[in-house]
């Protein structure tokens, strides 16, 4: 299995630009998670989907952030407009909920975003 | 809300020796899952070990074992026969057991250095 795939691995953009991060979960997994890692706040959940439906988006910072999961094999996290404080590593993870061990989440390699 | 605390920002150990990383958590739930993740410089999040709260037996995975004290809400990680490849950030994480509440709540991490 290819594991969770994220693109791009690195993104450098200017303040005010739109940024789109992409994730392909492990085939057959039905839950997808977006986490953000910063020095100040550590690792925190932004949003997660189950069967393509958002279940918990309480971690989404503000309206500038949006996430979609149009099908079981693809998700995007969009920031518009981007700000320097959005600089972080963004991880996507997936899991197979409803089965044992459903609690194991597999992480992608992350996207390092730098907003100048 | 659940919280996870790692009180040791940094630890070091001599190669081949044993080291214990501490983690405490706060929850009102009786059933949940606990994890230790390893993040090497490559930034990939790697699951090291997991523990189900309903199990009294401490989990072990080769050189890695945990000391799970449910009443004290403590979940420490012991690494035996430390190897250079164990150098990384280690994160303790909590997850509720019920569907719809699958997010991982992470501690702030412990940076482990292995001294040759």
PDB file of N, CA and C in Angstrom, chain A residues 9-68:
ATOM      1  N   UNK A   9       4.814  18.679  -0.879  1.00  0.00           N
ATOM      2  CA  UNK A   9       5.561  18.440   0.352  1.00  0.00           C
ATOM      3  C   UNK A   9       6.001  19.760   0.979  1.00  0.00           C
ATOM      4  N   UNK A  10       6.273  20.735   0.108  1.00  0.00           N
ATOM      5  CA  UNK A  10       6.671  22.064   0.571  1.00  0.00           C
ATOM      6  C   UNK A  10       5.919  23.095  -0.260  1.00  0.00           C
ATOM      7  N   UNK A  11       5.500  24.159   0.407  1.00  0.00           N
ATOM      8  CA  UNK A  11       4.807  25.228  -0.292  1.00  0.00           C
ATOM      9  C   UNK A  11       5.256  26.547   0.310  1.00  0.00           C
ATOM     10  N   UNK A  12       5.735  27.435  -0.564  1.00  0.00           N
ATOM     11  CA  UNK A  12       6.093  28.783  -0.124  1.00  0.00           C
ATOM     12  C   UNK A  12       5.220  29.744  -0.903  1.00  0.00           C
ATOM     13  N   UNK A  13       4.541  30.618  -0.200  1.00  0.00           N
ATOM     14  CA  UNK A  13       3.634  31.536  -0.865  1.00  0.00           C
ATOM     15  C   UNK A  13       3.677  32.889  -0.180  1.00  0.00           C
ATOM     16  N   UNK A  14       3.134  33.862  -0.858  1.00  0.00           N
ATOM     17  CA  UNK A  14       3.105  35.211  -0.291  1.00  0.00           C
ATOM     18  C   UNK A  14       1.773  35.450   0.409  1.00  0.00           C
ATOM     19  N   UNK A  15       1.826  36.281   1.399  1.00  0.00           N
ATOM     20  CA  UNK A  15       0.625  36.641   2.140  1.00  0.00           C
ATOM     21  C   UNK A  15      -0.462  37.112   1.171  1.00  0.00           C
ATOM     22  N   UNK A  16      -1.676  36.636   1.407  1.00  0.00           N
ATOM     23  CA  UNK A  16      -2.793  37.029   0.568  1.00  0.00           C
ATOM     24  C   UNK A  16      -3.120  36.046  -0.538  1.00  0.00           C
ATOM     25  N   UNK A  17      -2.182  35.142  -0.816  1.00  0.00           N
ATOM     26  CA  UNK A  17      -2.414  34.163  -1.870  1.00  0.00           C
ATOM     27  C   UNK A  17      -3.252  33.005  -1.359  1.00  0.00           C
ATOM     28  N   UNK A  18      -3.892  32.332  -2.299  1.00  0.00           N
ATOM     29  CA  UNK A  18      -4.650  31.117  -1.970  1.00  0.00           C
ATOM     30  C   UNK A  18      -3.710  29.916  -1.969  1.00  0.00           C
ATOM     31  N   UNK A  19      -3.897  29.049  -0.990  1.00  0.00           N
ATOM     32  CA  UNK A  19      -3.092  27.834  -0.884  1.00  0.00           C
ATOM     33  C   UNK A  19      -4.029  26.630  -0.819  1.00  0.00           C
ATOM     34  N   UNK A  20      -3.707  25.601  -1.581  1.00  0.00           N
ATOM     35  CA  UNK A  20      -4.491  24.359  -1.537  1.00  0.00           C
ATOM     36  C   UNK A  20      -3.577  23.188  -1.250  1.00  0.00           C
ATOM     37  N   UNK A  21      -3.874  22.481  -0.177  1.00  0.00           N
ATOM     38  CA  UNK A  21      -3.139  21.279   0.192  1.00  0.00           C
ATOM     39  C   UNK A  21      -4.007  20.077  -0.151  1.00  0.00           C
ATOM     40  N   UNK A  22      -3.350  19.006  -0.594  1.00  0.00           N
ATOM     41  CA  UNK A  22      -4.085  17.846  -1.076  1.00  0.00           C
ATOM     42  C   UNK A  22      -3.709  16.586  -0.326  1.00  0.00           C
ATOM     43  N   UNK A  23      -4.672  15.687  -0.241  1.00  0.00           N
ATOM     44  CA  UNK A  23      -4.448  14.440   0.484  1.00  0.00           C
ATOM     45  C   UNK A  23      -5.186  13.294  -0.183  1.00  0.00           C
ATOM     46  N   UNK A  24      -4.488  12.174  -0.317  1.00  0.00           N
ATOM     47  CA  UNK A  24      -5.097  10.937  -0.773  1.00  0.00           C
ATOM     48  C   UNK A  24      -4.972   9.931   0.357  1.00  0.00           C
ATOM     49  N   UNK A  25      -6.083   9.500   0.955  1.00  0.00           N
ATOM     50  CA  UNK A  25      -5.988   8.561   2.074  1.00  0.00           C
ATOM     51  C   UNK A  25      -5.657   7.157   1.596  1.00  0.00           C
ATOM     52  N   UNK A  26      -5.386   6.284   2.515  1.00  0.00           N
ATOM     53  CA  UNK A  26      -5.148   4.889   2.195  1.00  0.00           C
ATOM     54  C   UNK A  26      -6.439   4.291   1.638  1.00  0.00           C
ATOM     55  N   UNK A  27      -6.302   3.543   0.556  1.00  0.00           N
ATOM     56  CA  UNK A  27      -7.468   2.955  -0.094  1.00  0.00           C
ATOM     57  C   UNK A  27      -8.266   2.085   0.876  1.00  0.00           C
ATOM     58  N   UNK A  28      -9.572   2.327   0.932  1.00  0.00           N
ATOM     59  CA  UNK A  28     -10.437   1.555   1.822  1.00  0.00           C
ATOM     60  C   UNK A  28     -10.699   2.221   3.154  1.00  0.00           C
ATOM     61  N   UNK A  29      -9.878   3.193   3.515  1.00  0.00           N
ATOM     62  CA  UNK A  29     -10.117   3.908   4.769  1.00  0.00           C
ATOM     63  C   UNK A  29     -11.313   4.848   4.613  1.00  0.00           C
ATOM     64  N   UNK A  30     -12.079   5.008   5.691  1.00  0.00           N
ATOM     65  CA  UNK A  30     -13.286   5.821   5.602  1.00  0.00           C
ATOM     66  C   UNK A  30     -13.265   7.063   6.497  1.00  0.00           C
ATOM     67  N   UNK A  31     -12.175   7.261   7.232  1.00  0.00           N
ATOM     68  CA  UNK A  31     -12.036   8.488   8.024  1.00  0.00           C
ATOM     69  C   UNK A  31     -10.767   9.213   7.621  1.00  0.00           C
ATOM     70  N   UNK A  32     -10.860  10.526   7.519  1.00  0.00           N
ATOM     71  CA  UNK A  32      -9.715  11.340   7.120  1.00  0.00           C
ATOM     72  C   UNK A  32      -9.611  12.536   8.051  1.00  0.00           C
ATOM     73  N   UNK A  33      -8.382  12.816   8.458  1.00  0.00           N
ATOM     74  CA  UNK A  33      -8.113  13.846   9.455  1.00  0.00           C
ATOM     75  C   UNK A  33      -7.091  14.849   8.903  1.00  0.00           C
ATOM     76  N   UNK A  34      -7.312  16.112   9.202  1.00  0.00           N
ATOM     77  CA  UNK A  34      -6.321  17.158   8.928  1.00  0.00           C
ATOM     78  C   UNK A  34      -5.823  17.712  10.266  1.00  0.00           C
ATOM     79  N   UNK A  35      -4.497  17.637  10.476  1.00  0.00           N
ATOM     80  CA  UNK A  35      -3.856  18.192  11.667  1.00  0.00           C
ATOM     81  C   UNK A  35      -2.871  19.276  11.247  1.00  0.00           C
ATOM     82  N   UNK A  36      -2.615  20.185  12.181  1.00  0.00           N
ATOM     83  CA  UNK A  36      -1.623  21.235  11.953  1.00  0.00           C
ATOM     84  C   UNK A  36      -0.609  21.188  13.092  1.00  0.00           C
ATOM     85  N   UNK A  37       0.672  21.366  12.753  1.00  0.00           N
ATOM     86  CA  UNK A  37       1.725  21.339  13.765  1.00  0.00           C
ATOM     87  C   UNK A  37       2.492  22.646  13.721  1.00  0.00           C
ATOM     88  N   UNK A  38       2.494  23.355  14.830  1.00  0.00           N
ATOM     89  CA  UNK A  38       3.271  24.582  14.979  1.00  0.00           C
ATOM     90  C   UNK A  38       4.050  24.525  16.285  1.00  0.00           C
ATOM     91  N   UNK A  39       5.074  25.349  16.374  1.00  0.00           N
ATOM     92  CA  UNK A  39       5.858  25.406  17.609  1.00  0.00           C
ATOM     93  C   UNK A  39       5.001  25.914  18.756  1.00  0.00           C
ATOM     94  N   UNK A  40       4.143  26.869  18.475  1.00  0.00           N
ATOM     95  CA  UNK A  40       3.364  27.494  19.549  1.00  0.00           C
ATOM     96  C   UNK A  40       2.232  26.605  20.042  1.00  0.00           C
ATOM     97  N   UNK A  41       1.549  25.925  19.147  1.00  0.00           N
ATOM     98  CA  UNK A  41       0.330  25.196  19.511  1.00  0.00           C
ATOM     99  C   UNK A  41       0.472  23.684  19.434  1.00  0.00           C
ATOM    100  N   UNK A  42       1.632  23.226  18.956  1.00  0.00           N
ATOM    101  CA  UNK A  42       1.831  21.782  18.856  1.00  0.00           C
ATOM    102  C   UNK A  42       0.982  21.188  17.757  1.00  0.00           C
ATOM    103  N   UNK A  43       0.576  19.938  17.958  1.00  0.00           N
ATOM    104  CA  UNK A  43      -0.251  19.215  16.989  1.00  0.00           C
ATOM    105  C   UNK A  43      -1.716  19.355  17.369  1.00  0.00           C
ATOM    106  N   UNK A  44      -2.517  19.822  16.446  1.00  0.00           N
ATOM    107  CA  UNK A  44      -3.935  19.998  16.750  1.00  0.00           C
ATOM    108  C   UNK A  44      -4.786  19.611  15.541  1.00  0.00           C
ATOM    109  N   UNK A  45      -5.942  19.036  15.836  1.00  0.00           N
ATOM    110  CA  UNK A  45      -6.867  18.642  14.782  1.00  0.00           C
ATOM    111  C   UNK A  45      -7.567  19.872  14.221  1.00  0.00           C
ATOM    112  N   UNK A  46      -7.614  19.938  12.901  1.00  0.00           N
ATOM    113  CA  UNK A  46      -8.384  20.998  12.254  1.00  0.00           C
ATOM    114  C   UNK A  46      -9.797  20.521  11.938  1.00  0.00           C
ATOM    115  N   UNK A  47      -9.882  19.364  11.276  1.00  0.00           N
ATOM    116  CA  UNK A  47     -11.166  18.841  10.852  1.00  0.00           C
ATOM    117  C   UNK A  47     -11.022  17.362  10.581  1.00  0.00           C
ATOM    118  N   UNK A  48     -12.129  16.605  10.741  1.00  0.00           N
ATOM    119  CA  UNK A  48     -12.074  15.246  10.249  1.00  0.00           C
ATOM    120  C   UNK A  48     -13.393  14.835   9.605  1.00  0.00           C
ATOM    121  N   UNK A  49     -13.267  13.932   8.663  1.00  0.00           N
ATOM    122  CA  UNK A  49     -14.373  13.425   7.861  1.00  0.00           C
ATOM    123  C   UNK A  49     -14.558  11.934   8.140  1.00  0.00           C
ATOM    124  N   UNK A  50     -15.807  11.510   8.069  1.00  0.00           N
ATOM    125  CA  UNK A  50     -16.110  10.090   8.037  1.00  0.00           C
ATOM    126  C   UNK A  50     -17.057   9.848   6.873  1.00  0.00           C
ATOM    127  N   UNK A  51     -16.698   8.905   6.013  1.00  0.00           N
ATOM    128  CA  UNK A  51     -17.482   8.651   4.805  1.00  0.00           C
ATOM    129  C   UNK A  51     -17.771   9.941   4.039  1.00  0.00           C
ATOM    130  N   UNK A  52     -16.731  10.762   3.925  1.00  0.00           N
ATOM    131  CA  UNK A  52     -16.742  12.020   3.151  1.00  0.00           C
ATOM    132  C   UNK A  52     -17.545  13.137   3.808  1.00  0.00           C
ATOM    133  N   UNK A  53     -18.093  12.909   4.968  1.00  0.00           N
ATOM    134  CA  UNK A  53     -18.910  13.910   5.658  1.00  0.00           C
ATOM    135  C   UNK A  53     -18.104  14.514   6.802  1.00  0.00           C
ATOM    136  N   UNK A  54     -18.056  15.860   6.907  1.00  0.00           N
ATOM    137  CA  UNK A  54     -17.332  16.457   8.040  1.00  0.00           C
ATOM    138  C   UNK A  54     -18.019  16.134   9.366  1.00  0.00           C
ATOM    139  N   UNK A  55     -17.251  15.609  10.314  1.00  0.00           N
ATOM    140  CA  UNK A  55     -17.785  15.212  11.606  1.00  0.00           C
ATOM    141  C   UNK A  55     -17.441  16.244  12.689  1.00  0.00           C
ATOM    142  N   UNK A  56     -16.225  16.738  12.646  1.00  0.00           N
ATOM    143  CA  UNK A  56     -15.769  17.681  13.660  1.00  0.00           C
ATOM    144  C   UNK A  56     -14.883  18.708  12.978  1.00  0.00           C
ATOM    145  N   UNK A  57     -15.373  19.931  12.860  1.00  0.00           N
ATOM    146  CA  UNK A  57     -14.557  21.003  12.270  1.00  0.00           C
ATOM    147  C   UNK A  57     -14.275  22.086  13.304  1.00  0.00           C
ATOM    148  N   UNK A  58     -14.370  21.741  14.561  1.00  0.00           N
ATOM    149  CA  UNK A  58     -14.200  22.741  15.619  1.00  0.00           C
ATOM    150  C   UNK A  58     -12.788  23.309  15.682  1.00  0.00           C
ATOM    151  N   UNK A  59     -11.831  22.626  15.077  1.00  0.00           N
ATOM    152  CA  UNK A  59     -10.458  23.105  15.092  1.00  0.00           C
ATOM    153  C   UNK A  59     -10.107  24.031  13.939  1.00  0.00           C
ATOM    154  N   UNK A  60     -11.002  24.212  13.010  1.00  0.00           N
ATOM    155  CA  UNK A  60     -10.725  25.101  11.876  1.00  0.00           C
ATOM    156  C   UNK A  60     -10.633  26.533  12.415  1.00  0.00           C
ATOM    157  N   UNK A  61      -9.496  27.178  12.187  1.00  0.00           N
ATOM    158  CA  UNK A  61      -9.233  28.464  12.864  1.00  0.00           C
ATOM    159  C   UNK A  61     -10.237  29.558  12.536  1.00  0.00           C
ATOM    160  N   UNK A  62     -10.566  29.709  11.312  1.00  0.00           N
ATOM    161  CA  UNK A  62     -11.436  30.818  10.915  1.00  0.00           C
ATOM    162  C   UNK A  62     -11.915  30.590   9.502  1.00  0.00           C
ATOM    163  N   UNK A  63     -12.714  31.545   9.025  1.00  0.00           N
ATOM    164  CA  UNK A  63     -13.345  31.364   7.720  1.00  0.00           C
ATOM    165  C   UNK A  63     -12.350  31.285   6.571  1.00  0.00           C
ATOM    166  N   UNK A  64     -11.141  31.676   6.810  1.00  0.00           N
ATOM    167  CA  UNK A  64     -10.146  31.595   5.734  1.00  0.00           C
ATOM    168  C   UNK A  64      -9.797  30.144   5.399  1.00  0.00           C
ATOM    169  N   UNK A  65     -10.108  29.247   6.299  1.00  0.00           N
ATOM    170  CA  UNK A  65      -9.800  27.830   6.107  1.00  0.00           C
ATOM    171  C   UNK A  65     -11.064  27.092   5.677  1.00  0.00           C
ATOM    172  N   UNK A  66     -10.900  26.223   4.683  1.00  0.00           N
ATOM    173  CA  UNK A  66     -12.006  25.363   4.279  1.00  0.00           C
ATOM    174  C   UNK A  66     -11.451  24.020   3.857  1.00  0.00           C
ATOM    175  N   UNK A  67     -12.221  22.972   4.071  1.00  0.00           N
ATOM    176  CA  UNK A  67     -11.802  21.625   3.698  1.00  0.00           C
ATOM    177  C   UNK A  67     -12.947  20.922   3.005  1.00  0.00           C
ATOM    178  N   UNK A  68     -12.570  20.107   2.030  1.00  0.00           N
ATOM    179  CA  UNK A  68     -13.569  19.340   1.291  1.00  0.00           C
ATOM    180  C   UNK A  68     -13.097  17.908   1.120  1.00  0.00           C
TER     181      UNK A  68
END
